[in-house]
Amino acid sequence: MLAVNLSELLDGPIPGVEEALDLIAGFDDALVHGLGRLGEDRAAALSALAGALAAGPLGVRAGEAAEKIAAGSVAAEHLSVLAGGRAALFGAVHDALLDRLDAALGRTRAPWEASPSADSPVADNLLAGCRSWLHELAIAGWRGVDHDLVSAADQTIEALLAAPDLRRTAVLLDGLAAELRASCPTATMERLPARRWADLWARALLLSQPGAPAGTPQPAATVSGRLLVLGVDVHEHGTAVQIQVHAVLEPADGGTARLVRASVAAPKVDTIVGPALWRLLQWHPVLLGALAEHRGLNITDLPLLDSGDLVWHDDHAEAGEPADPFATARVLLGGALAPAVPPLDRHPVRISEPVLVEGYTATADGGAVTFDLGGRSLAVDVERLPTCGPLTPELVAASTACIGLVRWDGGGWALQPLAVQATVKRKPVTAHNGDWALGPTDPKVVKAEAKAGDSVAVLRERAGRLLRR
Amino acid sequence: MNAESSAWERRSAVRVVPPVRPRKLAKVPFVELADGRLQGVVSSGSDIERVYVSSFTAGTHSYSCSTNNNRPCGALPSGSSPCKHLHALAAEAVLQYGVDRVARYLRVDLDDGASSGADLVGGMNGQVERAPAATVFSRFLRHLNYLEIPDTTTPIPEMHWFPALGAVR
C-alpha cells in the first residue's frame, strides 16, 4: 500500500454507511434492554430497521415482524427475520467498504458465483435448542442476563461441539456464552458491548436456521501449485483457537496467481495461552513448518472453497524452497486475484485484506501506534498482536516495512500487523506472527515456557486418567 | 456515558473477558470463578489417581475440600483452618486472574499491598461448609473434554469476532 492508495482509502465517508450503522445501532439498543419490554423509542428503532428493508425481498416480513414485536408478541420467526434484516444491512455496509478498499488498492476480486450447496443432514433438534436459547436472550435483553439463563445453553453447546458439521455454531455460541457468564450480573455493567453481542446473536440465529444454512462456503474446485505464505492471523477465545494463513497460490496449470487462506481451528481451554497454542495444531506439521521456516509449499489436489479458503490436508502438501513473505508481498501480492465473499459471511468484521506497507514513519503515542504515509495517517492495531508470536507494539513502532491485514471496525480503518522489518539497536530485525509455530525461538520465551511446563501435556495426562473411567 | 465507551459499544471485535495469565497447571489443573465460588481441582500429592475439589464461597467465605468421590479431605476437620489444597487453589487463582479480580469476586477486603494467595486466605474468616464436589468435578471433566475434540481445517469465519489480543504487556 502506497501513500496514494491510503489517501484513496481514507478519501471521505462512504455514502450510506453511517445511516445504515445508525439503524443497526437502534436495533442493538433494543436488544440491550430486551424485546420483551420495548418502549416507544425502541419499537420505533425496529420499525426504522424494517423500513430500510422495505424495497428488498425481506421488506414485508420485516415490517410485520417489527409490528408484532412492538405489540408484545415475540415469535421465533420474527426474530429470524429481523436478524436477517440486520445481516442484510451489514452485508451492504461490508460490500461498500470492500469496494472502497479494492478500488484503493487496485485489487481485482473474483465475482461471486453460487456453487450448488451440498445438502447435508443437520441435527434439527440441536438447532432448535440454539434458536430457543437465542430467543430467550432476545426477550430478556443483555441487561437481563443472569447465570441461569447463560447456563441454560451448556448442554446445547456441548452437543454442538460433538457435531463436526455444526462447529461454526458451536464455537460461536460457546464464545458468546463465556462472555455473558464473565459479565454477570450484566445489569450493573458500566459499558456493554452492544454491537458485538448483537453481531454474535444475529449470526448465531442465522446459522441455526433449520436445514443447511444457505450462503456458506462450498467446495468449488481442487487446486495444485505453489503456495507462498504472506502471514498468519490468529483468532482465539477461551475454548477455541484458529490460525488463518494468508498466501498467494500460483496454480500448477499456470493460471492467475490468487489470494487464498488456509485455516486450522482447535478446541482449547482458557489456561492454554501463548506459544503453547501451537501445540494444539501439531497435527499439521508441514503447514507449521512452512510458517516457522519461511518456506513455500507445494500443494496437490487441495479442495478450494468458493470463499477462497483452502481446506487444508497436511498430506497434500510438502515443504518447498525458502520463500521470504516480504518478497512474495512485493512481487506477487499486487497482481493476485482476490476471492469473492460468500453471502452469509458479508460482515465488516471479516474484512482482512493482506497488504504490504513501507516507506512510512511510525509514531508511538501512549499505547497507540500510527504509520504516517505521505501525510496521511494509518492507525495500527497493536492490541491485535497474538501472544503466541514475537511481534510487540515496540517492534511495530520501530518498523520500516509491515505485512498486515487491513481491517475496519467502529467506523474506521486500521492495519493489523502480521510481520515487520524493523531496526533495533541499529540492527535489522524481522519478525513474523508464525515464527514460533514449531516452538519459540526467543531464548527468554523458551526459558519461561520451560519453567511453566507443558500445559497441553499436563491437561492431556489428566484427561487420560480421569475422563475414561 | 463518555465518548470513549460509546465508541467501544459500537465496535465488533473488542475484548470482553479479561485475559487469563499463564501458570503451571501440574498441581492445580482447574480453577474457576463460577456459581458464586472460587472453585477448582487440586491434584493429590501422593496418589496420581486422586484429585481434590476445593472451593471458597463468595460473601460468606465458607470453604470446602473433598475428593472427587465426595470423601472429606482428611486435613480439614470442622473448626480447623483451610488445608493445603485450599491454599494451593487460592495461590493459583491469584496467578490466573490477579488478586484484585479474585478478591472482588469473593468479596474480600484486602489491605493495600496484598498480592498473594496467602494474603487472600488471610483476608477471609469463614467456616468449613461442605459444598457438592460432583458439580465442580463434572465441570472439570467438561473442561478437559475440549482437548478431546478433533481440530478442523474448515474455516470458522465467526472467529474473526475473536482476535488473539496481546497480553497486558
PDB file of C-alpha atoms in Angstrom, chain A residues 186-463:
ATOM      1  CA  THR A 186     -24.967  -7.723  33.362  1.00  0.00           C
ATOM      2  CA  ALA A 187     -27.462  -5.292  34.900  1.00  0.00           C
ATOM      3  CA  THR A 188     -24.616  -3.458  36.616  1.00  0.00           C
ATOM      4  CA  MET A 189     -22.092  -3.419  33.763  1.00  0.00           C
ATOM      5  CA  GLU A 190     -20.670   0.061  33.220  1.00  0.00           C
ATOM      6  CA  ARG A 191     -20.483  -0.387  29.478  1.00  0.00           C
ATOM      7  CA  LEU A 192     -21.893  -3.177  27.432  1.00  0.00           C
ATOM      8  CA  PRO A 193     -20.569  -4.464  24.061  1.00  0.00           C
ATOM      9  CA  ALA A 194     -23.901  -3.818  22.354  1.00  0.00           C
ATOM     10  CA  ARG A 195     -22.712  -4.016  18.751  1.00  0.00           C
ATOM     11  CA  ARG A 196     -20.596  -7.081  19.355  1.00  0.00           C
ATOM     12  CA  TRP A 197     -23.186  -9.146  21.213  1.00  0.00           C
ATOM     13  CA  ALA A 198     -25.892  -8.257  18.689  1.00  0.00           C
ATOM     14  CA  ASP A 199     -23.485  -9.348  15.907  1.00  0.00           C
ATOM     15  CA  LEU A 200     -22.862 -12.680  17.600  1.00  0.00           C
ATOM     16  CA  TRP A 201     -26.537 -13.176  18.405  1.00  0.00           C
ATOM     17  CA  ALA A 202     -27.685 -12.412  14.863  1.00  0.00           C
ATOM     18  CA  ARG A 203     -25.044 -14.613  13.217  1.00  0.00           C
ATOM     19  CA  ALA A 204     -25.859 -17.472  15.587  1.00  0.00           C
ATOM     20  CA  LEU A 205     -29.548 -17.178  14.784  1.00  0.00           C
ATOM     21  CA  LEU A 206     -28.844 -17.300  11.049  1.00  0.00           C
ATOM     22  CA  LEU A 207     -26.520 -20.284  11.407  1.00  0.00           C
ATOM     23  CA  SER A 208     -29.117 -22.178  13.397  1.00  0.00           C
ATOM     24  CA  GLN A 209     -31.985 -21.879  10.922  1.00  0.00           C
ATOM     25  CA  PRO A 210     -33.497 -25.268  10.034  1.00  0.00           C
ATOM     26  CA  GLY A 211     -31.737 -27.089   7.209  1.00  0.00           C
ATOM     27  CA  ALA A 212     -28.284 -26.297   5.887  1.00  0.00           C
ATOM     28  CA  PRO A 213     -27.593 -22.566   6.056  1.00  0.00           C
ATOM     29  CA  ALA A 214     -27.621 -21.023   2.595  1.00  0.00           C
ATOM     30  CA  GLY A 215     -24.738 -18.846   1.525  1.00  0.00           C
ATOM     31  CA  THR A 216     -21.978 -20.600   3.452  1.00  0.00           C
ATOM     32  CA  PRO A 217     -18.725 -21.538   1.681  1.00  0.00           C
ATOM     33  CA  GLN A 218     -18.960 -24.569  -0.601  1.00  0.00           C
ATOM     34  CA  PRO A 219     -16.252 -26.599  -2.366  1.00  0.00           C
ATOM     35  CA  ALA A 220     -15.605 -25.031  -5.762  1.00  0.00           C
ATOM     36  CA  ALA A 221     -12.528 -26.813  -7.113  1.00  0.00           C
ATOM     37  CA  THR A 222      -9.407 -28.726  -6.238  1.00  0.00           C
ATOM     38  CA  VAL A 223      -6.163 -26.915  -6.804  1.00  0.00           C
ATOM     39  CA  SER A 224      -2.468 -27.707  -7.110  1.00  0.00           C
ATOM     40  CA  GLY A 225       0.518 -25.432  -7.283  1.00  0.00           C
ATOM     41  CA  ARG A 226       2.956 -23.381  -5.290  1.00  0.00           C
ATOM     42  CA  LEU A 227       1.715 -21.700  -2.125  1.00  0.00           C
ATOM     43  CA  LEU A 228       3.654 -18.687  -0.880  1.00  0.00           C
ATOM     44  CA  VAL A 229       2.838 -17.537   2.617  1.00  0.00           C
ATOM     45  CA  LEU A 230       2.230 -13.854   3.378  1.00  0.00           C
ATOM     46  CA  GLY A 231       1.468 -14.184   7.058  1.00  0.00           C
ATOM     47  CA  VAL A 232      -0.735 -15.730   9.686  1.00  0.00           C
ATOM     48  CA  ASP A 233      -3.704 -14.246  11.527  1.00  0.00           C
ATOM     49  CA  VAL A 234      -4.567 -15.768  14.910  1.00  0.00           C
ATOM     50  CA  HIS A 235      -8.054 -15.908  16.410  1.00  0.00           C
ATOM     51  CA  GLU A 236      -8.709 -17.004  19.959  1.00  0.00           C
ATOM     52  CA  HIS A 237     -11.314 -17.218  22.673  1.00  0.00           C
ATOM     53  CA  GLY A 238     -11.264 -19.190  25.926  1.00  0.00           C
ATOM     54  CA  THR A 239     -12.109 -22.510  24.314  1.00  0.00           C
ATOM     55  CA  ALA A 240     -11.017 -22.171  20.677  1.00  0.00           C
ATOM     56  CA  VAL A 241      -8.037 -21.076  18.629  1.00  0.00           C
ATOM     57  CA  GLN A 242      -7.871 -20.630  14.856  1.00  0.00           C
ATOM     58  CA  ILE A 243      -4.922 -19.786  12.662  1.00  0.00           C
ATOM     59  CA  GLN A 244      -5.624 -18.376   9.242  1.00  0.00           C
ATOM     60  CA  VAL A 245      -2.679 -18.391   6.851  1.00  0.00           C
ATOM     61  CA  HIS A 246      -2.877 -15.795   4.078  1.00  0.00           C
ATOM     62  CA  ALA A 247      -0.968 -16.851   0.989  1.00  0.00           C
ATOM     63  CA  VAL A 248      -0.604 -16.435  -2.759  1.00  0.00           C
ATOM     64  CA  LEU A 249      -1.319 -19.548  -4.799  1.00  0.00           C
ATOM     65  CA  GLU A 250       0.498 -19.943  -8.114  1.00  0.00           C
ATOM     66  CA  PRO A 251      -1.604 -22.599  -9.843  1.00  0.00           C
ATOM     67  CA  ALA A 252       0.298 -25.514 -11.387  1.00  0.00           C
ATOM     68  CA  ASP A 253      -1.633 -25.012 -14.636  1.00  0.00           C
ATOM     69  CA  GLY A 254      -0.191 -21.530 -14.992  1.00  0.00           C
ATOM     70  CA  GLY A 255      -3.378 -19.554 -14.333  1.00  0.00           C
ATOM     71  CA  THR A 256      -3.553 -16.221 -12.498  1.00  0.00           C
ATOM     72  CA  ALA A 257      -1.994 -16.121  -9.055  1.00  0.00           C
ATOM     73  CA  ARG A 258      -4.708 -15.856  -6.432  1.00  0.00           C
ATOM     74  CA  LEU A 259      -5.052 -14.868  -2.818  1.00  0.00           C
ATOM     75  CA  VAL A 260      -6.093 -17.808  -0.648  1.00  0.00           C
ATOM     76  CA  ARG A 261      -6.293 -18.694   3.023  1.00  0.00           C
ATOM     77  CA  ALA A 262      -5.728 -21.930   4.901  1.00  0.00           C
ATOM     78  CA  SER A 263      -7.171 -22.368   8.377  1.00  0.00           C
ATOM     79  CA  VAL A 264      -6.797 -24.729  11.290  1.00  0.00           C
ATOM     80  CA  ALA A 265      -9.046 -24.395  14.316  1.00  0.00           C
ATOM     81  CA  ALA A 266      -8.708 -26.408  17.510  1.00  0.00           C
ATOM     82  CA  PRO A 267     -10.689 -26.510  20.733  1.00  0.00           C
ATOM     83  CA  LYS A 268      -8.733 -25.477  23.810  1.00  0.00           C
ATOM     84  CA  VAL A 269      -9.187 -24.300  27.375  1.00  0.00           C
ATOM     85  CA  ASP A 270      -8.565 -20.848  28.789  1.00  0.00           C
ATOM     86  CA  THR A 271      -5.350 -21.811  30.606  1.00  0.00           C
ATOM     87  CA  ILE A 272      -3.601 -22.739  27.345  1.00  0.00           C
ATOM     88  CA  VAL A 273      -2.200 -19.430  26.109  1.00  0.00           C
ATOM     89  CA  GLY A 274       0.894 -18.012  24.439  1.00  0.00           C
ATOM     90  CA  PRO A 275       3.302 -20.185  22.422  1.00  0.00           C
ATOM     91  CA  ALA A 276       1.620 -23.344  23.813  1.00  0.00           C
ATOM     92  CA  LEU A 277      -1.256 -22.654  21.392  1.00  0.00           C
ATOM     93  CA  TRP A 278       0.818 -24.023  18.520  1.00  0.00           C
ATOM     94  CA  ARG A 279       0.981 -27.417  20.212  1.00  0.00           C
ATOM     95  CA  LEU A 280      -2.771 -27.736  19.736  1.00  0.00           C
ATOM     96  CA  LEU A 281      -2.182 -27.537  15.967  1.00  0.00           C
ATOM     97  CA  GLN A 282       0.655 -30.050  15.857  1.00  0.00           C
ATOM     98  CA  TRP A 283      -1.150 -32.457  13.501  1.00  0.00           C
ATOM     99  CA  HIS A 284      -0.324 -30.141  10.618  1.00  0.00           C
ATOM    100  CA  PRO A 285       3.488 -30.180  10.747  1.00  0.00           C
ATOM    101  CA  VAL A 286       4.023 -29.288   7.082  1.00  0.00           C
ATOM    102  CA  LEU A 287       1.937 -26.126   7.408  1.00  0.00           C
ATOM    103  CA  LEU A 288       3.519 -25.135  10.729  1.00  0.00           C
ATOM    104  CA  GLY A 289       6.984 -25.858   9.322  1.00  0.00           C
ATOM    105  CA  ALA A 290       6.368 -23.512   6.395  1.00  0.00           C
ATOM    106  CA  LEU A 291       5.388 -20.756   8.842  1.00  0.00           C
ATOM    107  CA  ALA A 292       8.338 -21.259  11.160  1.00  0.00           C
ATOM    108  CA  GLU A 293      10.957 -21.746   8.435  1.00  0.00           C
ATOM    109  CA  HIS A 294       9.557 -19.258   5.868  1.00  0.00           C
ATOM    110  CA  ARG A 295       9.195 -21.841   3.138  1.00  0.00           C
ATOM    111  CA  GLY A 296       6.911 -22.137   0.191  1.00  0.00           C
ATOM    112  CA  LEU A 297       4.619 -25.164  -0.027  1.00  0.00           C
ATOM    113  CA  ASN A 298       3.827 -27.407  -2.963  1.00  0.00           C
ATOM    114  CA  ILE A 299       0.219 -28.493  -2.770  1.00  0.00           C
ATOM    115  CA  THR A 300      -1.556 -31.196  -4.725  1.00  0.00           C
ATOM    116  CA  ASP A 301      -5.330 -31.520  -5.182  1.00  0.00           C
ATOM    117  CA  LEU A 302      -6.405 -29.444  -2.209  1.00  0.00           C
ATOM    118  CA  PRO A 303     -10.095 -28.509  -2.078  1.00  0.00           C
ATOM    119  CA  LEU A 304     -10.660 -24.771  -2.542  1.00  0.00           C
ATOM    120  CA  LEU A 305     -13.912 -23.274  -1.247  1.00  0.00           C
ATOM    121  CA  ASP A 306     -15.707 -20.520  -3.141  1.00  0.00           C
ATOM    122  CA  SER A 307     -14.697 -18.190  -0.287  1.00  0.00           C
ATOM    123  CA  GLY A 308     -11.011 -18.512  -1.230  1.00  0.00           C
ATOM    124  CA  ASP A 309     -10.341 -20.893   1.647  1.00  0.00           C
ATOM    125  CA  LEU A 310      -8.225 -23.989   1.102  1.00  0.00           C
ATOM    126  CA  VAL A 311      -9.424 -26.953   3.125  1.00  0.00           C
ATOM    127  CA  TRP A 312      -6.045 -27.983   4.458  1.00  0.00           C
ATOM    128  CA  HIS A 313      -4.806 -31.571   4.303  1.00  0.00           C
ATOM    129  CA  ASP A 314      -1.253 -31.718   5.508  1.00  0.00           C
ATOM    130  CA  ASP A 315      -0.601 -34.880   3.475  1.00  0.00           C
ATOM    131  CA  HIS A 316      -1.450 -32.997   0.264  1.00  0.00           C
ATOM    132  CA  ALA A 317       1.382 -30.543   0.892  1.00  0.00           C
ATOM    133  CA  GLU A 318       5.131 -30.684   1.003  1.00  0.00           C
ATOM    134  CA  ALA A 319       7.707 -28.148   2.087  1.00  0.00           C
ATOM    135  CA  GLY A 320       9.244 -26.216  -0.793  1.00  0.00           C
ATOM    136  CA  GLU A 321      12.103 -23.765  -1.215  1.00  0.00           C
ATOM    137  CA  PRO A 322      12.714 -20.948   1.287  1.00  0.00           C
ATOM    138  CA  ALA A 323      10.379 -18.047   0.480  1.00  0.00           C
ATOM    139  CA  ASP A 324      10.525 -14.673   2.170  1.00  0.00           C
ATOM    140  CA  PRO A 325       6.974 -13.381   2.760  1.00  0.00           C
ATOM    141  CA  PHE A 326       8.180  -9.816   2.138  1.00  0.00           C
ATOM    142  CA  ALA A 327       9.454 -10.861  -1.282  1.00  0.00           C
ATOM    143  CA  THR A 328       6.149 -12.598  -2.011  1.00  0.00           C
ATOM    144  CA  ALA A 329       4.275  -9.463  -0.977  1.00  0.00           C
ATOM    145  CA  ARG A 330       6.492  -7.210  -3.113  1.00  0.00           C
ATOM    146  CA  VAL A 331       6.403  -9.356  -6.213  1.00  0.00           C
ATOM    147  CA  LEU A 332       3.090 -11.212  -6.257  1.00  0.00           C
ATOM    148  CA  LEU A 333       0.542  -9.557  -3.978  1.00  0.00           C
ATOM    149  CA  GLY A 334      -0.247  -6.675  -6.343  1.00  0.00           C
ATOM    150  CA  GLY A 335      -1.358  -8.918  -9.208  1.00  0.00           C
ATOM    151  CA  ALA A 336      -3.085 -11.652  -7.245  1.00  0.00           C
ATOM    152  CA  LEU A 337      -6.812 -12.217  -7.709  1.00  0.00           C
ATOM    153  CA  ALA A 338      -8.820 -11.782  -4.508  1.00  0.00           C
ATOM    154  CA  PRO A 339     -11.648 -14.234  -3.720  1.00  0.00           C
ATOM    155  CA  ALA A 340     -15.363 -13.448  -3.625  1.00  0.00           C
ATOM    156  CA  VAL A 341     -17.140 -13.332  -0.269  1.00  0.00           C
ATOM    157  CA  PRO A 342     -19.994 -15.806   0.330  1.00  0.00           C
ATOM    158  CA  PRO A 343     -23.305 -14.060   1.097  1.00  0.00           C
ATOM    159  CA  LEU A 344     -23.658 -15.116   4.737  1.00  0.00           C
ATOM    160  CA  ASP A 345     -20.087 -14.073   5.566  1.00  0.00           C
ATOM    161  CA  ARG A 346     -20.591 -10.479   4.410  1.00  0.00           C
ATOM    162  CA  HIS A 347     -19.943  -8.560   7.607  1.00  0.00           C
ATOM    163  CA  PRO A 348     -17.281  -5.846   8.048  1.00  0.00           C
ATOM    164  CA  VAL A 349     -15.594  -7.876  10.817  1.00  0.00           C
ATOM    165  CA  ARG A 350     -14.458 -10.367   8.160  1.00  0.00           C
ATOM    166  CA  ILE A 351     -12.634  -7.785   6.044  1.00  0.00           C
ATOM    167  CA  SER A 352      -8.956  -8.735   6.333  1.00  0.00           C
ATOM    168  CA  GLU A 353      -7.075  -7.841   3.178  1.00  0.00           C
ATOM    169  CA  PRO A 354      -3.345  -8.555   3.154  1.00  0.00           C
ATOM    170  CA  VAL A 355      -1.174  -5.586   2.188  1.00  0.00           C
ATOM    171  CA  LEU A 356       2.455  -4.590   2.249  1.00  0.00           C
ATOM    172  CA  VAL A 357       3.154  -1.158   3.706  1.00  0.00           C
ATOM    173  CA  GLU A 358       6.561   0.540   3.504  1.00  0.00           C
ATOM    174  CA  GLY A 359       8.065   3.963   3.306  1.00  0.00           C
ATOM    175  CA  TYR A 360       6.186   5.191   6.364  1.00  0.00           C
ATOM    176  CA  THR A 361       7.161   6.928   9.545  1.00  0.00           C
ATOM    177  CA  ALA A 362       5.942   5.065  12.612  1.00  0.00           C
ATOM    178  CA  THR A 363       4.849   7.101  15.608  1.00  0.00           C
ATOM    179  CA  ALA A 364       4.105   5.709  19.055  1.00  0.00           C
ATOM    180  CA  ASP A 365       1.927   7.846  21.293  1.00  0.00           C
ATOM    181  CA  GLY A 366       0.992   6.309  24.615  1.00  0.00           C
ATOM    182  CA  GLY A 367      -0.197   2.834  23.684  1.00  0.00           C
ATOM    183  CA  ALA A 368      -1.176   3.766  20.138  1.00  0.00           C
ATOM    184  CA  VAL A 369       0.947   3.374  17.005  1.00  0.00           C
ATOM    185  CA  THR A 370       0.281   5.095  13.678  1.00  0.00           C
ATOM    186  CA  PHE A 371       2.062   4.943  10.343  1.00  0.00           C
ATOM    187  CA  ASP A 372       2.411   8.232   8.521  1.00  0.00           C
ATOM    188  CA  LEU A 373       2.343   7.571   4.806  1.00  0.00           C
ATOM    189  CA  GLY A 374       2.713  10.599   2.597  1.00  0.00           C
ATOM    190  CA  GLY A 375       0.956  12.853   5.097  1.00  0.00           C
ATOM    191  CA  ARG A 376      -1.997  10.527   5.742  1.00  0.00           C
ATOM    192  CA  SER A 377      -2.034   8.545   8.934  1.00  0.00           C
ATOM    193  CA  LEU A 378      -2.964   4.881   9.198  1.00  0.00           C
ATOM    194  CA  ALA A 379      -3.940   3.529  12.623  1.00  0.00           C
ATOM    195  CA  VAL A 380      -2.092   0.343  13.564  1.00  0.00           C
ATOM    196  CA  ASP A 381      -3.949  -2.105  15.784  1.00  0.00           C
ATOM    197  CA  VAL A 382      -1.158  -3.091  18.146  1.00  0.00           C
ATOM    198  CA  GLU A 383      -3.594  -4.715  20.561  1.00  0.00           C
ATOM    199  CA  ARG A 384      -4.071  -7.353  17.952  1.00  0.00           C
ATOM    200  CA  LEU A 385      -0.644  -8.960  18.314  1.00  0.00           C
ATOM    201  CA  PRO A 386      -1.026 -12.550  19.498  1.00  0.00           C
ATOM    202  CA  THR A 387       0.918 -13.814  22.499  1.00  0.00           C
ATOM    203  CA  CYS A 388       1.976 -16.892  20.512  1.00  0.00           C
ATOM    204  CA  GLY A 389       4.269 -14.833  18.273  1.00  0.00           C
ATOM    205  CA  PRO A 390       7.207 -12.436  18.538  1.00  0.00           C
ATOM    206  CA  LEU A 391       5.529  -9.170  17.457  1.00  0.00           C
ATOM    207  CA  THR A 392       5.265  -6.463  20.098  1.00  0.00           C
ATOM    208  CA  PRO A 393       3.991  -2.886  19.943  1.00  0.00           C
ATOM    209  CA  GLU A 394       7.601  -1.693  20.390  1.00  0.00           C
ATOM    210  CA  LEU A 395       8.788  -3.711  17.405  1.00  0.00           C
ATOM    211  CA  VAL A 396       5.930  -2.388  15.270  1.00  0.00           C
ATOM    212  CA  ALA A 397       6.772   1.170  16.334  1.00  0.00           C
ATOM    213  CA  ALA A 398      10.396   0.568  15.300  1.00  0.00           C
ATOM    214  CA  SER A 399       9.432  -0.956  11.944  1.00  0.00           C
ATOM    215  CA  THR A 400      10.130   0.248   8.429  1.00  0.00           C
ATOM    216  CA  ALA A 401       8.090  -2.341   6.487  1.00  0.00           C
ATOM    217  CA  CYS A 402       4.997  -4.263   7.507  1.00  0.00           C
ATOM    218  CA  ILE A 403       2.823  -7.025   6.073  1.00  0.00           C
ATOM    219  CA  GLY A 404      -0.604  -6.626   7.604  1.00  0.00           C
ATOM    220  CA  LEU A 405      -4.318  -7.048   7.204  1.00  0.00           C
ATOM    221  CA  VAL A 406      -6.475  -4.016   6.528  1.00  0.00           C
ATOM    222  CA  ARG A 407      -9.480  -4.175   8.830  1.00  0.00           C
ATOM    223  CA  TRP A 408     -12.439  -1.996   9.590  1.00  0.00           C
ATOM    224  CA  ASP A 409     -14.201  -1.658  12.936  1.00  0.00           C
ATOM    225  CA  GLY A 410     -16.038   1.001  14.896  1.00  0.00           C
ATOM    226  CA  GLY A 411     -16.169   3.360  11.930  1.00  0.00           C
ATOM    227  CA  GLY A 412     -12.506   3.359  10.917  1.00  0.00           C
ATOM    228  CA  TRP A 413      -9.784   1.523   9.047  1.00  0.00           C
ATOM    229  CA  ALA A 414      -6.768   0.031  10.789  1.00  0.00           C
ATOM    230  CA  LEU A 415      -3.795  -2.131   9.936  1.00  0.00           C
ATOM    231  CA  GLN A 416      -3.270  -5.390  11.835  1.00  0.00           C
ATOM    232  CA  PRO A 417       0.430  -6.313  11.580  1.00  0.00           C
ATOM    233  CA  LEU A 418       1.352  -9.893  10.646  1.00  0.00           C
ATOM    234  CA  ALA A 419       5.070  -9.312  10.081  1.00  0.00           C
ATOM    235  CA  VAL A 420       7.519  -6.431  10.353  1.00  0.00           C
ATOM    236  CA  GLN A 421      11.009  -5.479   9.296  1.00  0.00           C
ATOM    237  CA  ALA A 422      12.475  -3.197  11.917  1.00  0.00           C
ATOM    238  CA  THR A 423      15.696  -1.720  13.149  1.00  0.00           C
ATOM    239  CA  VAL A 424      16.505  -2.446  16.768  1.00  0.00           C
ATOM    240  CA  LYS A 425      19.778  -1.162  18.219  1.00  0.00           C
ATOM    241  CA  ARG A 426      20.908  -0.370  14.653  1.00  0.00           C
ATOM    242  CA  LYS A 427      20.468  -3.980  13.590  1.00  0.00           C
ATOM    243  CA  PRO A 428      17.838  -5.190  11.132  1.00  0.00           C
ATOM    244  CA  VAL A 429      15.236  -7.468  12.717  1.00  0.00           C
ATOM    245  CA  THR A 430      12.442  -9.373  11.008  1.00  0.00           C
ATOM    246  CA  ALA A 431       9.554 -10.914  12.919  1.00  0.00           C
ATOM    247  CA  HIS A 432       6.505 -12.851  11.728  1.00  0.00           C
ATOM    248  CA  ASN A 433       3.454 -13.993  13.715  1.00  0.00           C
ATOM    249  CA  GLY A 434       4.181 -17.592  12.740  1.00  0.00           C
ATOM    250  CA  ASP A 435       7.861 -17.653  13.717  1.00  0.00           C
ATOM    251  CA  TRP A 436       7.179 -19.777  16.811  1.00  0.00           C
ATOM    252  CA  ALA A 437       4.927 -22.304  15.086  1.00  0.00           C
ATOM    253  CA  LEU A 438       7.405 -25.091  15.857  1.00  0.00           C
ATOM    254  CA  GLY A 439       8.297 -23.630  19.263  1.00  0.00           C
ATOM    255  CA  PRO A 440       9.584 -20.244  20.445  1.00  0.00           C
ATOM    256  CA  THR A 441      12.903 -19.047  19.080  1.00  0.00           C
ATOM    257  CA  ASP A 442      13.480 -16.260  21.598  1.00  0.00           C
ATOM    258  CA  PRO A 443      15.695 -17.660  24.409  1.00  0.00           C
ATOM    259  CA  LYS A 444      13.805 -15.647  27.052  1.00  0.00           C
ATOM    260  CA  VAL A 445      10.488 -17.094  25.927  1.00  0.00           C
ATOM    261  CA  VAL A 446      11.952 -20.612  25.687  1.00  0.00           C
ATOM    262  CA  LYS A 447      13.097 -20.316  29.287  1.00  0.00           C
ATOM    263  CA  ALA A 448       9.737 -19.024  30.529  1.00  0.00           C
ATOM    264  CA  GLU A 449       7.964 -21.848  28.683  1.00  0.00           C
ATOM    265  CA  ALA A 450      10.270 -24.475  30.172  1.00  0.00           C
ATOM    266  CA  LYS A 451       9.637 -23.083  33.636  1.00  0.00           C
ATOM    267  CA  ALA A 452       5.875 -23.097  33.210  1.00  0.00           C
ATOM    268  CA  GLY A 453       5.833 -26.676  31.947  1.00  0.00           C
ATOM    269  CA  ASP A 454       3.826 -28.070  29.080  1.00  0.00           C
ATOM    270  CA  SER A 455       0.244 -27.068  29.871  1.00  0.00           C
ATOM    271  CA  VAL A 456      -1.165 -29.081  26.979  1.00  0.00           C
ATOM    272  CA  ALA A 457       0.636 -32.249  28.101  1.00  0.00           C
ATOM    273  CA  VAL A 458      -0.442 -31.768  31.738  1.00  0.00           C
ATOM    274  CA  LEU A 459      -4.091 -31.438  30.822  1.00  0.00           C
ATOM    275  CA  ARG A 460      -3.951 -34.325  28.327  1.00  0.00           C
ATOM    276  CA  GLU A 461      -2.472 -36.513  31.078  1.00  0.00           C
ATOM    277  CA  ARG A 462      -5.283 -35.504  33.436  1.00  0.00           C
ATOM    278  CA  ALA A 463      -7.851 -36.146  30.731  1.00  0.00           C
TER     279      ALA A 463
END
